[in-house]
Short mmCIF file of C-alpha atoms and ligand atoms in Angstrom, two decimals:
data_model
loop_
_atom_site.label_atom_id
_atom_site.label_comp_id
_atom_site.label_asym_id
_atom_site.label_seq_id
_atom_site.Cartn_x
_atom_site.Cartn_y
_atom_site.Cartn_z
CA MET A 1 204.72 156.92 110.22
CA PRO A 2 208.41 155.99 110.71
CA VAL A 3 209.81 157.03 114.09
CA GLU A 4 212.65 158.84 112.34
CA GLU A 5 210.18 161.48 111.12
CA ILE A 6 208.88 162.37 114.58
CA PRO A 7 210.87 164.35 117.18
CA ARG A 8 212.14 162.21 120.10
CA GLU A 9 210.43 164.57 122.52
CA THR A 10 207.04 163.86 120.89
CA LEU A 11 207.68 160.11 120.86
CA LEU A 12 208.52 160.09 124.56
CA TRP A 13 205.49 162.28 125.33
CA MET A 14 203.32 159.72 123.54
CA TYR A 15 204.80 156.81 125.49
CA GLU A 16 204.61 158.63 128.80
CA THR A 17 200.99 159.67 128.21
CA MET A 18 199.86 156.16 127.24
CA VAL A 19 201.54 154.82 130.38
CA ARG A 20 199.93 157.50 132.54
CA ILE A 21 196.49 156.56 131.18
CA ARG A 22 197.11 152.82 131.70
CA VAL A 23 198.30 153.29 135.29
CA HIS A 24 195.38 155.64 136.01
CA GLU A 25 192.78 153.26 134.65
CA GLU A 26 194.14 150.16 136.38
CA ARG A 27 194.26 152.06 139.68
CA VAL A 28 190.69 153.31 139.18
CA ALA A 29 189.58 149.69 138.64
CA GLU A 30 191.01 148.79 142.06
CA LEU A 31 189.47 151.82 143.72
CA PHE A 32 186.09 151.03 142.17
CA ALA A 33 186.30 147.45 143.47
CA GLN A 34 187.02 148.85 146.93
CA GLY A 35 183.84 150.92 146.74
CA LYS A 36 185.68 154.24 146.70
CA VAL A 37 184.43 155.43 143.30
CA PRO A 38 180.64 155.74 143.06
CA GLY A 39 178.52 155.36 139.92
CA PHE A 40 179.42 153.71 136.63
CA VAL A 41 183.05 153.55 135.50
CA HIS A 42 184.04 152.78 131.89
CA LEU A 43 187.78 152.32 131.46
CA TYR A 44 190.03 153.04 128.48
CA VAL A 45 192.62 150.26 128.94
CA GLY A 46 193.71 149.00 125.50
CA GLU A 47 192.56 152.12 123.63
CA GLU A 48 195.29 154.51 124.79
CA ALA A 49 196.94 154.93 121.38
CA VAL A 50 193.85 156.58 119.93
CA ALA A 51 193.64 159.50 122.35
CA VAL A 52 197.42 159.92 122.42
CA GLY A 53 198.03 159.71 118.66
CA VAL A 54 195.37 162.36 118.07
CA MET A 55 196.25 164.65 120.97
CA ALA A 56 199.94 164.72 120.00
CA ASN A 57 198.77 166.98 117.15
CA LEU A 58 196.59 169.32 119.20
CA ARG A 59 197.34 172.58 120.95
CA ARG A 60 196.08 173.43 124.40
CA GLU A 61 193.61 175.92 122.84
CA ASP A 62 192.08 173.27 120.57
CA PHE A 63 188.88 171.63 121.76
CA ILE A 64 187.82 168.06 122.32
CA THR A 65 184.54 166.44 123.23
CA SER A 66 184.64 163.10 124.92
CA THR A 67 182.48 160.13 125.88
CA HIS A 68 181.41 158.01 128.84
CA ARG A 69 184.88 156.36 128.42
CA GLY A 70 186.68 159.67 128.74
CA HIS A 71 189.52 159.52 131.29
CA GLY A 72 192.11 158.83 128.58
CA HIS A 73 190.99 161.79 126.48
CA TYR A 74 191.23 164.11 129.47
CA ILE A 75 194.68 162.93 130.51
CA ALA A 76 196.03 163.10 126.94
CA LYS A 77 194.67 166.64 126.52
CA GLY A 78 196.79 167.68 129.49
CA GLY A 79 194.13 167.56 132.20
CA ASP A 80 194.89 167.79 135.90
CA VAL A 81 194.78 164.22 137.21
CA LYS A 82 194.25 165.37 140.81
CA ALA A 83 191.11 167.29 139.84
CA SER A 84 189.73 164.37 137.81
CA MET A 85 190.54 161.78 140.50
CA ALA A 86 188.80 163.94 143.10
CA GLU A 87 185.85 164.17 140.71
CA LEU A 88 185.72 160.38 140.44
CA PHE A 89 185.58 160.20 144.23
CA GLY A 90 182.78 162.83 144.31
CA LYS A 91 184.91 165.26 146.29
CA LYS A 92 184.59 169.05 146.48
CA THR A 93 188.02 169.58 144.88
CA GLY A 94 186.97 167.69 141.74
CA SER A 95 186.83 169.30 138.30
CA GLY A 96 183.00 169.41 138.61
CA LYS A 97 183.05 170.03 142.38
CA GLY A 98 182.21 166.35 142.83
CA LYS A 99 178.82 166.55 141.15
CA GLY A 100 179.68 165.10 137.74
CA GLY A 101 181.74 161.98 138.37
CA SER A 102 183.50 159.80 135.83
CA MET A 103 181.18 160.51 132.90
CA HIS A 104 181.09 164.28 133.27
CA ILE A 105 184.66 165.49 133.44
CA ALA A 106 185.05 168.85 131.73
CA ASP A 107 187.87 171.36 131.97
CA LEU A 108 187.84 174.46 129.79
CA ASP A 109 191.43 175.30 130.78
CA VAL A 110 192.65 172.46 128.57
CA GLY A 111 189.86 172.65 125.98
CA GLU A 112 188.03 169.56 127.27
CA LEU A 113 184.43 170.58 126.60
CA GLY A 114 183.11 167.55 128.36
CA ALA A 115 182.83 163.83 128.74
CA ASN A 116 179.25 162.79 128.13
CA GLY A 117 176.93 160.14 129.52
CA MET A 118 174.74 160.45 126.43
CA VAL A 119 176.10 158.26 123.65
CA GLY A 120 176.99 160.57 120.73
CA GLY A 121 176.21 163.62 122.88
CA GLY A 122 179.60 165.26 122.36
CA ILE A 123 179.39 165.33 118.57
CA PRO A 124 177.08 168.39 118.24
CA HIS A 125 179.18 170.20 120.87
CA ALA A 126 182.31 169.73 118.76
CA VAL A 127 180.46 170.97 115.68
CA GLY A 128 179.32 174.03 117.67
CA ALA A 129 182.91 174.65 118.77
CA GLY A 130 184.01 174.33 115.13
CA LEU A 131 181.41 176.89 114.07
CA GLY A 132 182.64 179.24 116.80
CA ILE A 133 186.25 178.84 115.62
CA LYS A 134 185.26 179.56 112.04
CA LEU A 135 183.10 182.59 112.86
CA ASN A 136 185.95 184.04 114.92
CA GLY A 137 188.48 183.46 112.12
CA LEU A 138 190.76 181.30 114.29
CA ASP A 139 192.88 178.34 113.20
CA ASN A 140 191.99 176.03 116.06
CA VAL A 141 190.25 172.72 115.63
CA ALA A 142 187.66 170.71 117.53
CA VAL A 143 187.91 166.94 117.78
CA ALA A 144 184.90 164.78 118.60
CA PHE A 145 185.68 161.35 120.08
CA PHE A 146 182.89 158.78 120.02
CA GLY A 147 182.35 155.03 119.78
CA ASP A 148 181.20 152.67 117.05
CA GLY A 149 177.79 152.52 118.75
CA ALA A 150 177.53 156.31 118.66
CA SER A 151 178.11 156.28 114.90
CA ASN A 152 174.56 154.95 114.51
CA GLN A 153 173.12 157.94 116.32
CA GLN A 154 171.30 160.87 114.75
CA ASN A 155 173.83 163.26 116.35
CA PHE A 156 176.59 161.66 114.29
CA HIS A 157 174.79 162.05 110.95
CA GLU A 158 173.49 165.56 111.57
CA GLY A 159 176.78 166.69 113.07
CA ILE A 160 178.95 165.44 110.20
CA ASN A 161 176.58 166.79 107.58
CA LEU A 162 176.59 170.29 109.07
CA ALA A 163 180.35 170.28 109.52
CA ALA A 164 180.75 169.13 105.91
CA ILE A 165 178.49 171.71 104.25
CA TRP A 166 179.92 174.54 106.37
CA LYS A 167 183.52 173.23 106.04
CA LEU A 168 184.05 173.44 109.79
CA PRO A 169 187.42 172.66 111.42
CA VAL A 170 186.19 169.49 113.10
CA VAL A 171 187.79 166.05 113.14
CA PHE A 172 185.49 163.13 113.93
CA VAL A 173 187.31 160.26 115.62
CA CYS A 174 185.36 157.04 115.91
CA GLU A 175 186.90 154.65 118.42
CA ASN A 176 185.68 151.40 116.97
CA ASN A 177 186.37 149.02 119.84
CA GLN A 178 184.08 146.50 118.15
CA TYR A 179 181.34 146.48 120.77
CA GLN A 180 178.59 148.75 121.96
CA ILE A 181 178.10 147.26 125.39
CA SER A 182 177.44 143.59 124.46
CA LEU A 183 176.53 144.06 120.78
CA SER A 184 179.40 143.24 118.43
CA TYR A 185 180.19 145.51 115.50
CA ASP A 186 179.00 143.06 112.82
CA LYS A 187 175.54 143.05 114.40
CA GLN A 188 175.32 146.87 114.40
CA GLN A 189 176.39 147.79 110.87
CA THR A 190 176.59 146.18 107.43
CA ILE A 191 179.66 148.16 106.33
CA LYS A 192 183.16 146.90 107.12
CA SER A 193 184.39 150.27 108.32
CA VAL A 194 182.69 153.30 109.91
CA ALA A 195 184.99 155.43 107.73
CA GLU A 196 182.92 154.40 104.68
CA ARG A 197 180.17 156.67 105.94
CA ALA A 198 182.28 159.72 105.12
CA LYS A 199 181.43 159.25 101.45
CA ALA A 200 177.77 160.03 102.18
CA TYR A 201 178.80 163.48 103.43
CA GLY A 202 181.42 164.21 100.80
CA ILE A 203 184.36 164.32 103.21
CA PRO A 204 187.53 162.20 103.53
CA GLY A 205 187.15 159.02 105.57
CA VAL A 206 190.10 156.96 106.75
CA SER A 207 190.40 153.78 108.77
CA VAL A 208 193.49 153.20 110.87
CA ASP A 209 194.93 150.60 113.26
CA GLY A 210 194.07 152.17 116.61
CA GLN A 211 196.62 150.00 118.43
CA ASP A 212 199.48 151.65 116.52
CA VAL A 213 200.04 155.09 118.00
CA LEU A 214 202.23 156.22 115.11
CA ALA A 215 199.61 155.23 112.53
CA VAL A 216 196.97 157.18 114.48
CA TYR A 217 199.40 160.12 114.79
CA GLU A 218 199.91 160.18 111.02
CA VAL A 219 196.25 160.17 109.97
CA ALA A 220 195.29 162.60 112.74
CA LYS A 221 198.09 164.96 111.68
CA GLU A 222 196.79 165.09 108.15
CA ALA A 223 193.16 165.56 109.21
CA ILE A 224 193.99 168.23 111.80
CA GLU A 225 196.24 170.18 109.40
CA ARG A 226 193.50 170.01 106.77
CA ALA A 227 190.96 171.37 109.28
CA ARG A 228 193.35 174.18 110.31
CA ARG A 229 193.77 175.17 106.67
CA GLY A 230 189.98 175.66 106.48
CA GLU A 231 189.41 172.68 104.19
CA GLY A 232 186.80 171.06 106.40
CA PRO A 233 186.23 167.92 108.41
CA THR A 234 187.56 164.35 108.20
CA LEU A 235 186.14 161.15 109.63
CA ILE A 236 188.73 158.84 111.18
CA GLU A 237 187.90 155.34 112.29
CA ALA A 238 190.47 153.92 114.71
CA LYS A 239 190.02 150.17 115.05
CA THR A 240 190.72 149.35 118.67
CA TYR A 241 189.72 147.05 121.53
CA ARG A 242 188.85 147.52 125.17
CA PHE A 243 190.77 145.13 127.40
CA ARG A 244 188.28 145.41 130.29
CA GLY A 245 184.50 145.11 130.42
CA HIS A 246 182.13 147.72 129.02
CA PHE A 247 181.88 149.02 132.58
CA GLU A 248 183.55 147.78 135.75
CA GLY A 249 181.54 144.77 136.89
CA ASP A 250 180.56 143.69 133.36
CA PRO A 251 180.45 139.84 133.32
CA GLN A 252 181.45 139.93 129.60
CA VAL A 253 179.42 136.87 128.63
CA TYR A 254 179.19 138.12 125.02
CA ARG A 255 182.87 137.54 124.17
CA SER A 256 185.34 134.76 124.90
CA LYS A 257 188.29 134.95 127.26
CA GLU A 258 190.47 133.74 124.38
CA GLU A 259 189.50 136.73 122.26
CA VAL A 260 190.41 139.18 125.04
CA GLU A 261 193.68 137.36 125.75
CA TRP A 262 194.61 137.43 122.07
CA TRP A 263 194.27 141.20 121.95
CA LYS A 264 196.19 141.72 125.18
CA LYS A 265 199.02 139.48 123.98
CA ASN A 266 199.26 140.65 120.38
CA LYS A 267 197.79 144.14 120.17
CA ASP A 268 198.68 145.96 123.36
CA PRO A 269 199.41 149.51 122.09
CA ILE A 270 201.96 150.23 124.82
CA LYS A 271 203.92 147.01 124.30
CA LEU A 272 203.93 147.50 120.53
CA PHE A 273 205.24 151.05 120.83
CA GLU A 274 207.77 150.06 123.46
CA GLU A 275 209.24 147.41 121.16
CA LYS A 276 209.65 150.04 118.45
CA LEU A 277 211.27 152.59 120.76
CA LEU A 278 213.77 150.03 122.04
CA ALA A 279 214.55 148.54 118.61
CA LYS A 280 215.20 151.99 117.12
CA GLY A 281 217.33 153.08 120.08
CA ILE A 282 215.01 155.99 120.91
CA ALA A 283 214.97 155.02 124.60
CA THR A 284 216.60 152.50 126.89
CA ARG A 285 214.78 149.96 129.11
CA GLU A 286 215.86 152.00 132.15
CA GLU A 287 214.36 155.19 130.71
CA LEU A 288 211.06 153.44 130.00
CA ASP A 289 210.98 151.89 133.48
CA ALA A 290 211.52 155.34 134.96
CA ILE A 291 208.46 156.58 133.02
CA TRP A 292 206.29 153.84 134.62
CA GLU A 293 207.66 154.70 138.04
CA LYS A 294 206.92 158.40 137.58
CA ALA A 295 203.35 157.65 136.42
CA ARG A 296 202.66 155.38 139.41
CA LYS A 297 203.91 158.08 141.77
CA GLU A 298 201.82 160.75 140.10
CA ILE A 299 198.64 158.66 140.19
CA GLU A 300 199.22 157.73 143.85
CA GLU A 301 199.54 161.42 144.67
CA ALA A 302 196.24 162.04 142.89
CA VAL A 303 194.56 159.23 144.87
CA LYS A 304 195.92 160.65 148.12
CA PHE A 305 194.67 164.11 147.16
CA ALA A 306 191.21 162.72 146.36
CA GLU A 307 191.03 160.67 149.55
CA GLU A 308 192.05 163.57 151.74
CA SER A 309 189.75 166.10 150.02
CA PRO A 310 186.50 167.15 151.70
CA TRP A 311 183.04 166.13 150.53
CA PRO A 312 180.83 168.91 149.16
CA SER A 313 178.52 170.32 151.81
CA LYS A 314 174.74 169.85 151.86
CA GLU A 315 174.30 173.57 151.23
CA GLU A 316 176.06 173.26 147.83
CA LEU A 317 173.77 170.50 146.60
CA LEU A 318 171.79 172.65 144.17
CA GLU A 319 174.62 174.99 143.13
CA ASP A 320 175.97 174.66 139.53
CA VAL A 321 173.30 172.07 138.71
CA PHE A 322 171.18 172.67 135.64
CA SER A 323 168.15 170.73 134.49
CA THR A 324 164.95 171.05 132.53
CA PRO A 325 162.24 170.27 135.04
CA THR A 326 159.05 168.78 133.58
CA LYS A 327 156.18 169.42 135.97
CA GLY A 328 158.70 169.40 138.79
CA VAL A 329 160.23 166.06 137.76
CA LEU A 330 163.90 165.97 136.80
CA VAL A 331 164.55 164.59 133.31
CA TRP A 332 166.10 161.15 132.92
CA GLN A 333 169.79 161.01 133.51
CA TRP A 334 171.78 157.90 132.63
C1 TPP B 401 171.62 158.20 124.02
C2 TPP B 401 172.03 156.99 124.79
N1 TPP B 401 171.53 155.79 124.46
C3 TPP B 401 171.92 154.68 125.14
C4 TPP B 401 172.79 154.79 126.20
C5 TPP B 401 173.25 153.54 126.95
N2 TPP B 401 174.62 153.22 126.57
C6 TPP B 401 175.66 153.57 127.36
S1 TPP B 401 177.14 153.14 126.67
C7 TPP B 401 176.39 152.47 125.33
C8 TPP B 401 177.21 151.84 124.22
C9 TPP B 401 178.12 152.77 123.56
O1 TPP B 401 178.91 152.06 122.63
P1 TPP B 401 180.04 152.79 121.84
O2 TPP B 401 179.54 154.06 121.29
O3 TPP B 401 180.58 151.80 120.88
O4 TPP B 401 181.12 153.17 122.96
P2 TPP B 401 182.03 152.19 123.85
O5 TPP B 401 181.30 151.96 125.14
O6 TPP B 401 182.23 150.94 123.12
O7 TPP B 401 183.28 152.96 124.08
C10 TPP B 401 175.01 152.59 125.40
C11 TPP B 401 174.07 152.09 124.37
C12 TPP B 401 173.25 156.07 126.54
N3 TPP B 401 174.11 156.26 127.54
N4 TPP B 401 172.89 157.16 125.80
MG1 MG B 402 182.24 150.61 121.07
#
């Protein structure tokens, strides 16, 4: 979509939010390497335009469901970075009181129904939210984010089918970053685009360059408006790329350094958007630099907050924790 058709305020929000995610993720990588963030960490560097292009069309009261790679979704939905950073550290002040960690950030205040350690696990939740919206006669929408790997899961097929036959206000956003862990896309699926699967459910399917925030914005706008009008779901495939490993510590033996470097050099969503903003005179270099400075300051404050926060006490260990015990044994948790 041409920049001229989008308010300057929205354009700057998009830039600022992509920068905030990038600074957050690169800082978390350092903190993880220092041993300050326990558990697995999957970062969103390189994929920022997807969350931001979609979320620029959402209201606070709309819902999202996220993935194991969910920090970017949370930040773009307007989440509190202090609460999520404290959660990453396992501290009591975290959004899940320190018991969820990176893969389980949820915050109902901003409509984030949950990141999810189960691949494809958020899809049925979004469909449930869509059913709730419809039964209550509201005009909100629910957006399910998931990966290319998740699009091979039963949850994906059942979820889209139900949303399609019931015309639910759900938008399915597949972040096709071309790998599920070490398995490349062409080894997972025979179709060129995940969006082709929409045909099987009788709904619109569209594939978009996920490194171009304005292209994502445009297709998301159409899908979200369609859902709000009660016309049912859309499947969007955003073709993107993760600049870091599947998780922090991934040796990445399944792809070449040249491939990664090519994407960083030619398809960095922030650089591409920046060039456009400068060329069109939407912002000056100084204004953009100030945005980076502000983001760094904000993330440092969140790190300080997390570091200074207390650990949960032993007595709280079993509070707010739910499970399905099988003969006294806790079910598998990834
Ligand atoms: C149900 C389930 N099966 C397997 C796993 C192990 N696993 C974690 S991430 C992942 C790959 C997911 O790939 P994709 O959906 O493309 O997301 P990406 O990591 O690329 O963002 C797998 C198989 C899991 N967490 N949950
Ligand atoms: Mg993937």
